[in-house]
Amino acid sequence: MAIDKEKTKELLEAIDELFDVFAGNLNEENKNFVKRVVMGPAIEEIRKLVEDSRPPIMLLMGRSGHGKSSIINALSGKQVATINDVKPQTPESIPYVITFPESHSTWQVIDTRGIFETTKPSETLEDDAVAVLKNSIIKYSPDVIMHVISTPETRNLSNDFSIYNEIMEEVKKEHKLKIPTILVLNKADTIGNPREWPPEEYAKKAGLLTETLNYMVDDVLGLEKANLNHNNPYYGYETTESNYVGVVPVSSLEGDLWNINTLSDLIGNHLEESARLDFFQAQKRSEQLRGISSSLIKRFTGISGGIGSSTIPLSDIALLTPLQLLLISIIGALSGRDVSKDTAFEYLSAAGINIGAAFGIREGARQLVKLLPVGGAAISGSIAAGATYSIGKSAEAYFFYDKKVKPEEYKKGYEE
Ligand SMILES: Nc1nc2c(ncn2[C@@H]2O[C@H](COP(=O)(O)OP(=O)(O)OP(=O)(O)O)[C@@H](O)[C@H]2O)c(=O)[nH]1
Ligand SMILES: [Mg+2]
């Protein structure tokens, strides 16, 4: 079910109340200390991740028929944009809101259909088409632009790049906007012999793609480049020192998609953090969501360590369990589970702690202590941090890799 904002809100409230119960026998000063240093920041992290998350805004530009709409469909895994075989009549931009109800995510896409309205690359662009493109960029201020060109036509389109650069110069000067742009070489299958496909099986095709990429980056754009995939240079390049941040060849032909994940990763790398959750959840990109989970574990580990800065020794590790229960639930939700105590209970039960369905979140937090590899003495910052790290990693292994690894096995990893 993934991360649902409403349910997250409910969970946060439950965790907050739970903390008050657990901190019940602390004096006011200690209670406020733990609230300010530990519980407050943990809840704030989740609020930032979930409540502040917003749809990514992506704009597609490129000549008619080169595959802008197909790329939207390929990335979203749905038939949202109409695929055209006929040339559109008027330059216009079509904003789409794509909703992914099952993963509670939304994208905003601006498909500038017809802006580069001619299918003949030799014809120059009309002024109004340029104006429409520029105004769309300013109006929507996208996170990322995808400039789509058909791979076999790369050698005929240098004029488009100068027009694009002029537009971006003006956008930058007048509106202080600098928007990362990815050059997408679509229809990679159609360069050379279209039957020699995919390039993983035809070295000749892979060579042709590399040649085209090099021509694009070295000769046309004149940029520094680095491989996006070390084993397969023909998966694309990352570029620097320009609005263009990379060049990726793809096939977005329905039923024969190729290299779309490389494109998705590059887009993700250039999104603000607040737009990443919706982007990756919609695509159910497990490795990328695990990345978000890992950085969350890191932050919760740091927050837990803050408990050590108390001047009064706090001996009860149970104080941390509401925070850890929250972390487990969110890690589970990132892997596709519901945001709820049941998700945390699922992990606990896999770890050998069975809590009846009738029991509430409070019992879960109480039982969680059994998993913590800590002794009874006053908890230092590093013990607290280590405990949260170990629990987080163990939950991550369970939800993302279906592996049962005891928290204490991550103790070494924490120390390192
Ligand atoms: N072989 C091949 N055909 C593709 C690929 N991507 C798209 N096509 C085909 O190219 C045609 C045009 O694709 P669209 O996605 O409609 O192109 P567009 O850029 O949105 O075109 P406009 O909306 O007219 O601006 C369709 O017939 C697609 O099926 C690809 O990667 N390989
Ligand atoms: Mg289209």
GROMACS .gro file of C-alpha atoms and ligand atoms in nm:
model
  449
    1MET     CA    1   0.000   0.000   0.000
    2ALA     CA    2   0.295   0.229   0.043
    3ILE     CA    3   0.295   0.563   0.220
    4ASP     CA    4  -0.045   0.718   0.271
    5LYS     CA    5  -0.034   1.071   0.416
    6GLU     CA    6  -0.356   1.035   0.616
    7LYS     CA    7  -0.248   0.708   0.774
    8THR     CA    8   0.096   0.847   0.849
    9LYS     CA    9  -0.065   1.135   1.033
   10GLU     CA   10  -0.264   0.891   1.244
   11LEU     CA   11   0.044   0.683   1.319
   12LEU     CA   12   0.243   0.992   1.419
   13GLU     CA   13  -0.029   1.093   1.662
   14ALA     CA   14  -0.042   0.744   1.811
   15ILE     CA   15   0.336   0.738   1.851
   16ASP     CA   16   0.337   1.078   2.014
   17GLU     CA   17   0.077   0.968   2.270
   18LEU     CA   18   0.266   0.647   2.324
   19PHE     CA   19   0.578   0.838   2.405
   20ASP     CA   20   0.392   1.039   2.669
   21VAL     CA   21   0.283   0.715   2.829
   22PHE     CA   22   0.636   0.571   2.826
   23ALA     CA   23   0.787   0.888   2.963
   24GLY     CA   24   0.518   0.899   3.233
   25ASN     CA   25   0.749   0.825   3.522
   26LEU     CA   26   1.019   1.073   3.423
   27ASN     CA   27   1.025   1.409   3.591
   28GLU     CA   28   0.913   1.706   3.382
   29GLU     CA   29   1.267   1.819   3.302
   30ASN     CA   30   1.379   1.481   3.169
   31LYS     CA   31   1.059   1.430   2.983
   32ASN     CA   32   1.100   1.762   2.805
   33PHE     CA   33   1.460   1.682   2.730
   34VAL     CA   34   1.376   1.352   2.561
   35LYS     CA   35   1.088   1.512   2.378
   36ARG     CA   36   1.302   1.794   2.243
   37VAL     CA   37   1.608   1.587   2.156
   38VAL     CA   38   1.460   1.254   2.051
   39MET     CA   39   1.090   1.226   1.987
   40GLY     CA   40   1.033   1.569   1.836
   41PRO     CA   41   1.309   1.539   1.575
   42ALA     CA   42   1.204   1.182   1.484
   43ILE     CA   43   0.847   1.287   1.420
   44GLU     CA   44   0.973   1.588   1.228
   45GLU     CA   45   1.180   1.361   1.000
   46ILE     CA   46   0.873   1.161   0.906
   47ARG     CA   47   0.666   1.474   0.860
   48LYS     CA   48   0.932   1.606   0.623
   49LEU     CA   49   0.945   1.279   0.431
   50VAL     CA   50   0.572   1.225   0.404
   51GLU     CA   51   0.370   1.538   0.463
   52ASP     CA   52   0.607   1.768   0.276
   53SER     CA   53   0.635   1.532  -0.016
   54ARG     CA   54   0.498   1.664  -0.341
   55PRO     CA   55   0.456   1.546  -0.699
   56PRO     CA   56   0.761   1.574  -0.922
   57ILE     CA   57   0.706   1.812  -1.215
   58MET     CA   58   0.851   1.691  -1.543
   59LEU     CA   59   0.835   1.867  -1.876
   60LEU     CA   60   0.890   1.697  -2.210
   61MET     CA   61   1.002   1.878  -2.517
   62GLY     CA   62   1.107   1.763  -2.859
   63ARG     CA   63   0.984   1.729  -3.209
   64SER     CA   64   0.656   1.571  -3.293
   65GLY     CA   65   0.667   1.196  -3.327
   66HIS     CA   66   1.000   1.150  -3.151
   67GLY     CA   67   0.825   0.982  -2.860
   68LYS     CA   68   0.751   1.230  -2.579
   69SER     CA   69   0.415   1.074  -2.497
   70SER     CA   70   0.559   0.724  -2.523
   71ILE     CA   71   0.824   0.816  -2.266
   72ILE     CA   72   0.562   0.940  -2.020
   73ASN     CA   73   0.382   0.611  -2.059
   74ALA     CA   74   0.701   0.409  -2.026
   75LEU     CA   75   0.809   0.587  -1.707
   76SER     CA   76   0.468   0.570  -1.545
   77GLY     CA   77   0.389   0.218  -1.659
   78LYS     CA   78   0.045   0.334  -1.778
   79GLN     CA   79  -0.129   0.453  -2.089
   80VAL     CA   80  -0.176   0.810  -1.980
   81ALA     CA   81  -0.059   1.008  -2.278
   82THR     CA   82  -0.198   0.961  -2.625
   83ILE     CA   83   0.047   0.824  -2.873
   84ASN     CA   84   0.018   0.993  -3.209
   85ASP     CA   85   0.113   0.884  -3.551
   86VAL     CA   86  -0.023   1.202  -3.703
   87LYS     CA   87   0.130   1.543  -3.671
   88PRO     CA   88  -0.051   1.787  -3.441
   89GLN     CA   89  -0.167   2.121  -3.578
   90THR     CA   90  -0.107   2.375  -3.304
   91PRO     CA   91   0.176   2.429  -3.063
   92GLU     CA   92   0.043   2.383  -2.712
   93SER     CA   93   0.141   2.224  -2.388
   94ILE     CA   94  -0.073   1.971  -2.210
   95PRO     CA   95  -0.034   1.940  -1.835
   96TYR     CA   96  -0.119   1.597  -1.700
   97VAL     CA   97  -0.169   1.490  -1.346
   98ILE     CA   98  -0.093   1.122  -1.322
   99THR     CA   99  -0.223   0.955  -1.011
  100PHE     CA  100  -0.101   0.623  -0.879
  101PRO     CA  101  -0.373   0.538  -0.627
  102GLU     CA  102  -0.219   0.210  -0.515
  103SER     CA  103   0.101   0.383  -0.412
  104HIS     CA  104  -0.055   0.713  -0.300
  105SER     CA  105   0.161   0.903  -0.544
  106THR     CA  106   0.109   1.175  -0.801
  107TRP     CA  107   0.317   1.316  -1.086
  108GLN     CA  108   0.274   1.632  -1.281
  109VAL     CA  109   0.381   1.606  -1.642
  110ILE     CA  110   0.382   1.877  -1.905
  111ASP     CA  111   0.380   1.729  -2.249
  112THR     CA  112   0.460   2.004  -2.494
  113ARG     CA  113   0.297   1.833  -2.785
  114GLY     CA  114   0.348   2.003  -3.114
  115ILE     CA  115   0.585   2.270  -2.993
  116PHE     CA  116   0.853   2.138  -3.217
  117GLU     CA  117   0.575   2.095  -3.462
  118THR     CA  118   0.745   1.978  -3.774
  119THR     CA  119   0.852   1.623  -3.828
  120LYS     CA  120   1.109   1.733  -4.084
  121PRO     CA  121   1.422   1.818  -3.892
  122SER     CA  122   1.553   2.032  -4.177
  123GLU     CA  123   1.272   2.283  -4.132
  124THR     CA  124   1.343   2.553  -3.878
  125LEU     CA  125   1.109   2.608  -3.588
  126GLU     CA  126   0.849   2.874  -3.595
  127ASP     CA  127   0.874   3.160  -3.349
  128ASP     CA  128   0.545   3.090  -3.176
  129ALA     CA  129   0.655   2.735  -3.106
  130VAL     CA  130   0.962   2.873  -2.930
  131ALA     CA  131   0.750   3.118  -2.732
  132VAL     CA  132   0.513   2.842  -2.622
  133LEU     CA  133   0.802   2.631  -2.499
  134LYS     CA  134   0.962   2.917  -2.311
  135ASN     CA  135   0.634   3.018  -2.149
  136SER     CA  136   0.561   2.662  -2.045
  137ILE     CA  137   0.899   2.633  -1.876
  138ILE     CA  138   0.840   2.956  -1.688
  139LYS     CA  139   0.479   2.879  -1.603
  140TYR     CA  140   0.538   2.530  -1.465
  141SER     CA  141   0.894   2.566  -1.343
  142PRO     CA  142   0.956   2.191  -1.380
  143ASP     CA  143   1.201   1.995  -1.167
  144VAL     CA  144   1.338   1.824  -1.474
  145ILE     CA  145   1.308   1.871  -1.849
  146MET     CA  146   1.338   1.579  -2.087
  147HIS     CA  147   1.450   1.678  -2.432
  148VAL     CA  148   1.343   1.389  -2.651
  149ILE     CA  149   1.499   1.320  -2.986
  150SER     CA  150   1.479   1.020  -3.209
  151THR     CA  151   1.820   0.848  -3.212
  152PRO     CA  152   1.857   0.812  -3.591
  153GLU     CA  153   1.793   1.188  -3.627
  154THR     CA  154   2.058   1.311  -3.386
  155ARG     CA  155   2.281   1.434  -3.666
  156ASN     CA  156   2.014   1.666  -3.808
  157LEU     CA  157   1.900   1.847  -3.499
  158SER     CA  158   2.186   2.074  -3.394
  159ASN     CA  159   1.964   2.376  -3.457
  160ASP     CA  160   1.730   2.262  -3.182
  161PHE     CA  161   2.012   2.279  -2.930
  162SER     CA  162   2.095   2.640  -3.007
  163ILE     CA  163   1.728   2.733  -2.978
  164TYR     CA  164   1.700   2.541  -2.653
  165ASN     CA  165   2.012   2.711  -2.515
  166GLU     CA  166   1.878   3.053  -2.607
  167ILE     CA  167   1.552   2.980  -2.430
  168MET     CA  168   1.732   2.854  -2.121
  169GLU     CA  169   1.961   3.158  -2.114
  170GLU     CA  170   1.658   3.386  -2.112
  171VAL     CA  171   1.478   3.174  -1.855
  172LYS     CA  172   1.786   3.189  -1.635
  173LYS     CA  173   1.836   3.561  -1.675
  174GLU     CA  174   1.475   3.672  -1.642
  175HIS     CA  175   1.348   3.420  -1.391
  176LYS     CA  176   1.656   3.288  -1.215
  177LEU     CA  177   1.553   2.935  -1.306
  178LYS     CA  178   1.808   2.670  -1.387
  179ILE     CA  179   1.640   2.346  -1.480
  180PRO     CA  180   1.830   2.019  -1.521
  181THR     CA  181   1.763   1.881  -1.866
  182ILE     CA  182   1.810   1.524  -1.976
  183LEU     CA  183   1.866   1.452  -2.340
  184VAL     CA  184   1.669   1.137  -2.414
  185LEU     CA  185   1.768   0.953  -2.730
  186ASN     CA  186   1.447   0.768  -2.794
  187LYS     CA  187   1.385   0.495  -3.051
  188ALA     CA  188   1.734   0.361  -2.983
  189ASP     CA  189   1.609   0.036  -3.142
  190THR     CA  190   1.571   0.201  -3.481
  191ILE     CA  191   1.932   0.309  -3.533
  192GLY     CA  192   2.121   0.078  -3.768
  193ASN     CA  193   1.947  -0.253  -3.821
  194PRO     CA  194   1.629  -0.248  -3.610
  195ARG     CA  195   1.630  -0.628  -3.596
  196GLU     CA  196   1.958  -0.629  -3.409
  197TRP     CA  197   1.802  -0.567  -3.071
  198PRO     CA  198   1.859  -0.546  -2.777
  199PRO     CA  199   2.213  -0.407  -2.774
  200GLU     CA  200   2.312  -0.647  -2.493
  201GLU     CA  201   2.291  -0.919  -2.757
  202TYR     CA  202   2.433  -0.727  -3.053
  203ALA     CA  203   2.775  -0.575  -3.001
  204LYS     CA  204   2.741  -0.387  -3.326
  205LYS     CA  205   2.429  -0.211  -3.205
  206ALA     CA  206   2.591  -0.133  -2.872
  207GLY     CA  207   2.883   0.018  -3.064
  208LEU     CA  208   2.651   0.230  -3.275
  209LEU     CA  209   2.478   0.361  -2.966
  210THR     CA  210   2.809   0.449  -2.800
  211GLU     CA  211   2.918   0.628  -3.116
  212THR     CA  212   2.596   0.830  -3.126
  213LEU     CA  213   2.624   0.916  -2.757
  214ASN     CA  214   2.984   1.028  -2.798
  215TYR     CA  215   2.896   1.236  -3.101
  216MET     CA  216   2.614   1.402  -2.905
  217VAL     CA  217   2.815   1.477  -2.592
  218ASP     CA  218   3.159   1.550  -2.744
  219ASP     CA  219   3.078   1.716  -3.073
  220VAL     CA  220   2.732   1.871  -3.037
  221LEU     CA  221   2.717   1.964  -2.671
  222GLY     CA  222   3.091   1.972  -2.596
  223LEU     CA  223   3.054   1.852  -2.237
  224GLU     CA  224   3.250   1.650  -1.983
  225LYS     CA  225   3.098   1.304  -1.940
  226ALA     CA  226   3.093   1.004  -1.709
  227ASN     CA  227   2.932   0.663  -1.761
  228LEU     CA  228   2.596   0.608  -1.595
  229ASN     CA  229   2.656   0.233  -1.592
  230HIS     CA  230   3.009   0.104  -1.561
  231ASN     CA  231   2.947  -0.227  -1.733
  232ASN     CA  232   2.752  -0.082  -2.021
  233PRO     CA  233   2.877   0.254  -2.149
  234TYR     CA  234   2.597   0.258  -2.406
  235TYR     CA  235   2.340   0.303  -2.123
  236GLY     CA  236   2.424   0.672  -2.125
  237TYR     CA  237   2.633   0.950  -1.976
  238GLU     CA  238   2.607   1.198  -1.700
  239THR     CA  239   2.728   1.540  -1.812
  240THR     CA  240   2.836   1.851  -1.628
  241GLU     CA  241   2.871   2.225  -1.675
  242SER     CA  242   2.553   2.281  -1.867
  243ASN     CA  243   2.176   2.270  -1.838
  244TYR     CA  244   2.214   1.923  -1.980
  245VAL     CA  245   2.282   1.683  -1.698
  246GLY     CA  246   2.290   1.363  -1.900
  247VAL     CA  247   2.222   1.177  -2.222
  248VAL     CA  248   2.029   0.849  -2.209
  249PRO     CA  249   1.927   0.627  -2.501
  250VAL     CA  250   1.598   0.441  -2.451
  251SER     CA  251   1.329   0.254  -2.631
  252SER     CA  252   0.986   0.361  -2.514
  253LEU     CA  253   0.796   0.146  -2.759
  254GLU     CA  254   0.512  -0.021  -2.572
  255GLY     CA  255   0.592  -0.385  -2.504
  256ASP     CA  256   0.959  -0.338  -2.587
  257LEU     CA  257   1.090  -0.095  -2.328
  258TRP     CA  258   1.464  -0.063  -2.290
  259ASN     CA  259   1.689   0.132  -2.048
  260ILE     CA  260   1.396   0.316  -1.889
  261ASN     CA  261   1.534   0.254  -1.538
  262THR     CA  262   1.857   0.436  -1.623
  263LEU     CA  263   1.647   0.733  -1.724
  264SER     CA  264   1.435   0.701  -1.410
  265ASP     CA  265   1.747   0.696  -1.189
  266LEU     CA  266   1.891   1.004  -1.354
  267ILE     CA  267   1.561   1.191  -1.310
  268GLY     CA  268   1.550   1.080  -0.944
  269ASN     CA  269   1.904   1.210  -0.887
  270HIS     CA  270   1.800   1.553  -1.004
  271LEU     CA  271   1.476   1.580  -0.810
  272GLU     CA  272   1.452   1.769  -0.487
  273GLU     CA  273   1.418   1.538  -0.191
  274SER     CA  274   1.052   1.636  -0.145
  275ALA     CA  275   0.965   1.507  -0.493
  276ARG     CA  276   1.157   1.180  -0.475
  277LEU     CA  277   0.911   0.974  -0.271
  278ASP     CA  278   0.624   1.025  -0.514
  279PHE     CA  279   0.851   0.966  -0.809
  280PHE     CA  280   0.995   0.634  -0.693
  281GLN     CA  281   0.685   0.503  -0.513
  282ALA     CA  282   0.480   0.539  -0.828
  283GLN     CA  283   0.725   0.317  -1.012
  284LYS     CA  284   0.766   0.077  -0.721
  285ARG     CA  285   1.143   0.108  -0.755
  286SER     CA  286   1.247  -0.110  -0.466
  287GLU     CA  287   1.621  -0.027  -0.463
  288GLN     CA  288   1.551   0.347  -0.473
  289LEU     CA  289   1.294   0.323  -0.194
  290ARG     CA  290   1.541   0.120   0.008
  291GLY     CA  291   1.780   0.411  -0.040
  292ILE     CA  292   1.525   0.642   0.121
  293SER     CA  293   1.484   0.388   0.400
  294SER     CA  294   1.859   0.375   0.458
  295SER     CA  295   1.893   0.748   0.490
  296LEU     CA  296   1.602   0.749   0.733
  297ILE     CA  297   1.775   0.485   0.948
  298LYS     CA  298   2.086   0.703   0.950
  299ARG     CA  299   1.889   1.003   1.070
  300PHE     CA  300   1.702   0.808   1.336
  301THR     CA  301   2.033   0.662   1.454
  302GLY     CA  302   2.172   1.011   1.495
  303ILE     CA  303   1.861   1.129   1.675
  304SER     CA  304   1.869   0.832   1.915
  305GLY     CA  305   2.230   0.912   1.999
  306GLY     CA  306   2.113   1.251   2.125
  307ILE     CA  307   1.976   1.084   2.434
  308GLY     CA  308   2.334   1.055   2.558
  309SER     CA  309   2.367   1.431   2.591
  310SER     CA  310   2.134   1.426   2.890
  311THR     CA  311   2.298   1.540   3.214
  312ILE     CA  312   2.089   1.292   3.411
  313PRO     CA  313   2.146   0.926   3.327
  314LEU     CA  314   1.837   0.783   3.161
  315SER     CA  315   1.825   0.415   3.226
  316ASP     CA  316   1.522   0.311   3.031
  317ILE     CA  317   1.584   0.199   2.674
  318ALA     CA  318   1.205   0.160   2.643
  319LEU     CA  319   1.194   0.538   2.600
  320LEU     CA  320   1.330   0.481   2.252
  321THR     CA  321   1.089   0.211   2.147
  322PRO     CA  322   0.811   0.446   2.025
  323LEU     CA  323   1.067   0.601   1.792
  324GLN     CA  324   1.186   0.260   1.678
  325LEU     CA  325   0.834   0.135   1.621
  326LEU     CA  326   0.773   0.440   1.404
  327LEU     CA  327   1.091   0.369   1.210
  328ILE     CA  328   0.994   0.004   1.153
  329SER     CA  329   0.647   0.101   1.028
  330ILE     CA  330   0.782   0.356   0.783
  331ILE     CA  331   1.051   0.119   0.652
  332GLY     CA  332   0.775  -0.137   0.596
  333ALA     CA  333   0.561   0.123   0.419
  334LEU     CA  334   0.851   0.219   0.191
  335SER     CA  335   0.869  -0.145   0.090
  336GLY     CA  336   0.499  -0.138   0.000
  337ARG     CA  337   0.321  -0.226   0.326
  338ASP     CA  338   0.054  -0.019   0.495
  339VAL     CA  339   0.153   0.261   0.730
  340SER     CA  340   0.027   0.107   1.051
  341LYS     CA  341   0.115  -0.073   1.369
  342ASP     CA  342   0.032  -0.399   1.194
  343THR     CA  343   0.333  -0.345   0.969
  344ALA     CA  344   0.558  -0.310   1.272
  345PHE     CA  345   0.390  -0.613   1.428
  346GLU     CA  346   0.458  -0.814   1.115
  347TYR     CA  347   0.829  -0.749   1.159
  348LEU     CA  348   0.815  -0.826   1.531
  349SER     CA  349   0.641  -1.152   1.467
  350ALA     CA  350   0.903  -1.249   1.208
  351ALA     CA  351   1.161  -1.174   1.476
  352GLY     CA  352   0.984  -1.414   1.711
  353ILE     CA  353   0.772  -1.172   1.911
  354ASN     CA  354   0.408  -1.247   1.864
  355ILE     CA  355   0.162  -0.986   1.972
  356GLY     CA  356  -0.204  -1.068   1.933
  357ALA     CA  357  -0.393  -0.857   1.683
  358ALA     CA  358  -0.608  -0.724   1.963
  359PHE     CA  359  -0.312  -0.561   2.132
  360GLY     CA  360  -0.237  -0.200   2.069
  361ILE     CA  361   0.072  -0.015   1.969
  362ARG     CA  362   0.169   0.026   2.332
  363GLU     CA  363   0.215  -0.345   2.376
  364GLY     CA  364   0.424  -0.352   2.057
  365ALA     CA  365   0.660  -0.091   2.192
  366ARG     CA  366   0.684  -0.272   2.522
  367GLN     CA  367   0.770  -0.601   2.355
  368LEU     CA  368   1.020  -0.444   2.119
  369VAL     CA  369   1.261  -0.406   2.410
  370LYS     CA  370   1.318  -0.780   2.390
  371LEU     CA  371   1.491  -0.734   2.059
  372LEU     CA  372   1.726  -0.464   2.171
  373PRO     CA  373   2.079  -0.585   2.225
  374VAL     CA  374   2.135  -0.376   2.539
  375GLY     CA  375   2.209  -0.441   2.901
  376GLY     CA  376   2.031  -0.284   3.193
  377ALA     CA  377   2.265   0.001   3.288
  378ALA     CA  378   2.222   0.367   3.199
  379ILE     CA  379   2.212   0.405   2.823
  380SER     CA  380   2.485   0.603   2.659
  381GLY     CA  381   2.434   0.786   2.332
  382SER     CA  382   2.619   0.524   2.137
  383ILE     CA  383   2.423   0.235   2.287
  384ALA     CA  384   2.098   0.412   2.202
  385ALA     CA  385   2.216   0.494   1.852
  386GLY     CA  386   2.343   0.139   1.797
  387ALA     CA  387   2.013  -0.010   1.909
  388THR     CA  388   1.810   0.202   1.667
  389TYR     CA  389   2.053   0.134   1.384
  390SER     CA  390   2.040  -0.243   1.440
  391ILE     CA  391   1.660  -0.254   1.461
  392GLY     CA  392   1.629  -0.037   1.149
  393LYS     CA  393   1.868  -0.250   0.945
  394SER     CA  394   1.704  -0.570   1.059
  395ALA     CA  395   1.361  -0.434   0.961
  396GLU     CA  396   1.502  -0.322   0.626
  397ALA     CA  397   1.640  -0.671   0.558
  398TYR     CA  398   1.305  -0.820   0.645
  399PHE     CA  399   1.082  -0.587   0.442
  400PHE     CA  400   1.301  -0.535   0.138
  401TYR     CA  401   1.483  -0.867   0.108
  402ASP     CA  402   1.256  -1.101   0.301
  403LYS     CA  403   1.552  -1.193   0.522
  404LYS     CA  404   1.542  -1.258   0.892
  405VAL     CA  405   1.854  -1.109   1.042
  406LYS     CA  406   1.874  -1.050   1.418
  407PRO     CA  407   1.936  -0.687   1.515
  408GLU     CA  408   2.254  -0.772   1.703
  409GLU     CA  409   2.411  -0.892   1.382
  410TYR     CA  410   2.417  -0.532   1.270
  411LYS     CA  411   2.607  -0.417   1.576
  412LYS     CA  412   2.939  -0.449   1.395
  413GLY     CA  413   2.804  -0.254   1.098
  414TYR     CA  414   2.710   0.028   1.332
  415GLU     CA  415   3.046   0.036   1.502
  416GLU     CA  416   3.219   0.055   1.167
  417LIG     N1  417   1.052   0.183  -3.273
  417LIG     C1  418   1.015   0.270  -3.180
  417LIG     N2  419   0.903   0.344  -3.197
  417LIG     C2  420   0.867   0.431  -3.100
  417LIG     C3  421   0.947   0.446  -2.982
  417LIG     N3  422   0.888   0.540  -2.906
  417LIG     C4  423   0.777   0.580  -2.971
  417LIG     N4  424   0.764   0.516  -3.088
  417LIG     C5  425   0.656   0.537  -3.187
  417LIG     O1  426   0.670   0.667  -3.242
  417LIG     C6  427   0.542   0.724  -3.270
  417LIG     C7  428   0.528   0.861  -3.206
  417LIG     O2  429   0.535   0.849  -3.067
  417LIG     P1  430   0.468   0.957  -2.968
  417LIG     O3  431   0.500   0.914  -2.829
  417LIG     O4  432   0.328   0.981  -3.000
  417LIG     O5  433   0.552   1.088  -3.004
  417LIG     P2  434   0.535   1.236  -2.947
  417LIG     O6  435   0.671   1.295  -2.938
  417LIG     O7  436   0.451   1.237  -2.827
  417LIG     O8  437   0.459   1.309  -3.068
  417LIG     P3  438   0.361   1.438  -3.064
  417LIG     O9  439   0.262   1.415  -2.955
  417LIG    O10  440   0.301   1.438  -3.199
  417LIG    O11  441   0.447   1.558  -3.042
  417LIG     C8  442   0.440   0.624  -3.220
  417LIG    O12  443   0.397   0.546  -3.329
  417LIG     C9  444   0.518   0.537  -3.124
  417LIG    O13  445   0.467   0.407  -3.111
  417LIG    C10  446   1.066   0.366  -2.968
  417LIG    O14  447   1.142   0.374  -2.871
  417LIG     N5  448   1.095   0.281  -3.070
  418MG      MG  449   0.266   1.327  -2.783
   0.00000   0.00000   0.00000
